[in-house]
């Protein structure tokens, strides 16, 4: 699951890079950029960031302050990882709740982007998918850490 979310986020970023290149070239060569390229970039990058979160957490790719933890015992490192994942799961759940509330508000108010009139709530829904994946990963890591001996 995390790989697919990450791949989709990466594909989204590649499409944004391609679109930006075409838009800049169109602006320079023909005086005609892609209409709404800023809106598409804004929405797609926001979605991609949320989609990268589960994979990054699953692979341990987040920033770790090894300078402080390298001298800790393995047991204390596991405890710290446990606390981190519990807090991060809580953060994902809280932010997911707020995204649901915000997405419903955007849906009900028919909020759209300025140039292309893209419905904004779709980006909220895509962000929620990334946060749900992050929550699942954090809970899985917590369960795994609790199952390890010495915690």
Tab-separated table of C-alpha atoms in Angstrom:
chain	number	residue	atom	x	y	z
A	1	UNK	CA	0.000	0.000	0.000
A	2	UNK	CA	2.700	2.488	0.962
A	3	UNK	CA	4.617	1.810	-2.231
A	4	UNK	CA	1.567	2.499	-4.401
A	5	UNK	CA	0.803	5.744	-2.617
A	6	UNK	CA	4.437	6.796	-3.016
A	7	UNK	CA	4.499	5.793	-6.684
A	8	UNK	CA	1.316	7.735	-7.333
A	9	UNK	CA	2.769	10.765	-5.542
A	10	UNK	CA	5.962	10.471	-7.579
A	11	UNK	CA	4.015	10.151	-10.830
A	12	UNK	CA	2.051	13.241	-9.872
A	13	UNK	CA	5.292	15.159	-9.324
A	14	UNK	CA	6.665	13.984	-12.685
A	15	UNK	CA	3.498	15.176	-14.407
A	16	UNK	CA	3.817	18.551	-12.666
A	17	UNK	CA	7.432	18.838	-13.837
A	18	UNK	CA	6.424	17.966	-17.407
A	19	UNK	CA	3.517	20.415	-17.340
A	20	UNK	CA	5.739	23.171	-15.925
A	21	UNK	CA	8.348	22.575	-18.620
A	22	UNK	CA	5.715	22.709	-21.358
A	23	UNK	CA	4.139	25.811	-19.814
A	24	UNK	CA	7.459	27.664	-19.543
A	25	UNK	CA	8.391	26.675	-23.097
A	26	UNK	CA	4.955	27.734	-24.334
A	27	UNK	CA	5.280	31.066	-22.559
A	28	UNK	CA	8.771	31.674	-23.976
A	29	UNK	CA	8.183	30.438	-27.525
A	30	UNK	CA	4.560	31.268	-28.231
A	31	UNK	CA	3.561	33.701	-25.492
A	32	UNK	CA	0.973	31.169	-24.289
A	33	UNK	CA	1.532	29.226	-21.069
A	34	UNK	CA	-0.736	26.452	-19.868
A	35	UNK	CA	-3.744	28.163	-18.304
A	36	UNK	CA	-3.972	27.397	-14.594
A	37	UNK	CA	-0.522	25.848	-14.331
A	38	UNK	CA	-0.017	27.433	-10.916
A	39	UNK	CA	-3.286	25.965	-9.650
A	40	UNK	CA	-2.473	22.502	-10.944
A	41	UNK	CA	1.013	22.682	-9.422
A	42	UNK	CA	-0.333	23.835	-6.068
A	43	UNK	CA	-2.964	21.107	-5.823
A	44	UNK	CA	-0.779	18.309	-7.197
A	45	UNK	CA	2.210	19.095	-4.961
A	46	UNK	CA	-0.005	19.241	-1.879
A	47	UNK	CA	-1.528	15.885	-2.752
A	48	UNK	CA	1.884	14.345	-3.497
A	49	UNK	CA	3.285	15.421	-0.132
A	50	UNK	CA	0.450	13.675	1.690
A	51	UNK	CA	0.894	10.566	-0.469
A	52	UNK	CA	4.619	10.389	0.342
A	53	UNK	CA	4.023	10.359	4.122
A	54	UNK	CA	3.099	6.653	4.570
A	55	UNK	CA	6.041	5.369	2.516
A	56	UNK	CA	8.491	7.697	4.225
A	57	UNK	CA	7.321	6.576	7.666
A	58	UNK	CA	7.286	2.894	6.699
A	59	UNK	CA	10.852	2.981	5.388
A	60	UNK	CA	12.144	5.095	8.275
A	61	UNK	CA	12.936	7.934	5.911
A	62	UNK	CA	11.932	10.723	8.267
A	63	UNK	CA	14.586	12.838	9.924
A	64	UNK	CA	16.101	11.121	12.936
A	65	UNK	CA	18.209	12.902	15.521
A	66	UNK	CA	20.828	10.134	15.702
A	67	UNK	CA	23.227	12.529	17.342
A	68	UNK	CA	21.102	12.306	20.490
A	69	UNK	CA	19.904	8.715	20.221
A	70	UNK	CA	23.064	6.915	19.055
A	71	UNK	CA	24.344	6.482	22.604
A	72	UNK	CA	21.018	5.304	23.978
A	73	UNK	CA	20.468	1.650	24.738
A	74	UNK	CA	18.495	-0.370	22.189
A	75	UNK	CA	15.649	-0.618	24.685
A	76	UNK	CA	15.448	3.169	25.099
A	77	UNK	CA	15.653	3.655	21.326
A	78	UNK	CA	12.676	1.304	20.935
A	79	UNK	CA	10.773	3.223	23.595
A	80	UNK	CA	11.507	6.499	21.844
A	81	UNK	CA	10.389	5.011	18.507
A	82	UNK	CA	7.220	3.791	20.193
A	83	UNK	CA	6.445	7.232	21.620
A	84	UNK	CA	7.224	8.867	18.280
A	85	UNK	CA	4.866	6.570	16.373
A	86	UNK	CA	2.061	6.940	18.910
A	87	UNK	CA	2.345	10.735	18.693
A	88	UNK	CA	2.596	10.649	14.895
A	89	UNK	CA	-0.484	8.379	14.717
A	90	UNK	CA	-2.358	10.880	16.876
A	91	UNK	CA	-1.200	13.694	14.617
A	92	UNK	CA	-2.349	11.784	11.511
A	93	UNK	CA	-5.744	11.076	13.091
A	94	UNK	CA	-6.199	14.700	14.180
A	95	UNK	CA	-5.127	16.112	10.838
A	96	UNK	CA	-7.307	13.555	9.040
A	97	UNK	CA	-10.312	14.679	11.063
A	98	UNK	CA	-9.618	18.317	10.221
A	99	UNK	CA	-9.177	17.493	6.539
A	100	UNK	CA	-12.549	15.731	6.554
A	101	UNK	CA	-14.155	18.792	8.153
A	102	UNK	CA	-12.416	21.142	5.715
A	103	UNK	CA	-13.206	18.949	2.722
A	104	UNK	CA	-16.893	18.824	3.627
A	105	UNK	CA	-16.893	22.605	4.006
A	106	UNK	CA	-15.233	23.046	0.593
A	107	UNK	CA	-17.687	20.592	-0.975
A	108	UNK	CA	-20.747	22.277	0.531
A	109	UNK	CA	-19.570	25.758	-0.430
A	110	UNK	CA	-18.726	24.586	-3.970
A	111	UNK	CA	-15.219	26.051	-3.604
A	112	UNK	CA	-13.165	25.871	-6.785
A	113	UNK	CA	-9.802	27.056	-8.019
A	114	UNK	CA	-9.793	30.499	-9.586
A	115	UNK	CA	-8.727	29.867	-13.191
A	116	UNK	CA	-9.755	26.296	-13.946
A	117	UNK	CA	-12.650	26.024	-11.504
A	118	UNK	CA	-11.336	22.695	-10.201
A	119	UNK	CA	-13.259	21.512	-7.132
A	120	UNK	CA	-10.971	21.964	-4.132
A	121	UNK	CA	-12.536	19.179	-2.061
A	122	UNK	CA	-10.931	16.548	-4.317
A	123	UNK	CA	-7.486	17.590	-3.069
A	124	UNK	CA	-8.729	17.201	0.498
A	125	UNK	CA	-9.924	13.682	-0.294
A	126	UNK	CA	-6.578	12.745	-1.837
A	127	UNK	CA	-4.751	14.180	1.181
A	128	UNK	CA	-6.981	12.112	3.433
A	129	UNK	CA	-5.860	8.954	1.607
A	130	UNK	CA	-2.249	9.772	2.459
A	131	UNK	CA	-3.077	10.496	6.090
A	132	UNK	CA	-5.088	7.275	6.386
A	133	UNK	CA	-2.083	5.390	5.041
A	134	UNK	CA	0.174	7.171	7.525
A	135	UNK	CA	-2.137	6.270	10.400
A	136	UNK	CA	-2.154	2.599	9.369
A	137	UNK	CA	1.647	2.563	9.109
A	138	UNK	CA	2.106	4.216	12.521
A	139	UNK	CA	-0.296	1.788	14.204
A	140	UNK	CA	1.458	-1.143	12.507
A	141	UNK	CA	4.866	0.089	13.705
A	142	UNK	CA	3.522	0.554	17.253
A	143	UNK	CA	2.159	-3.007	17.231
A	144	UNK	CA	5.473	-4.330	15.914
A	145	UNK	CA	7.485	-2.432	18.530
A	146	UNK	CA	5.238	-3.665	21.330
A	147	UNK	CA	5.706	-7.230	20.103
A	148	UNK	CA	9.504	-6.941	20.245
A	149	UNK	CA	11.157	-8.211	23.379
A	150	UNK	CA	12.287	-5.648	25.885
A	151	UNK	CA	9.651	-2.977	25.379
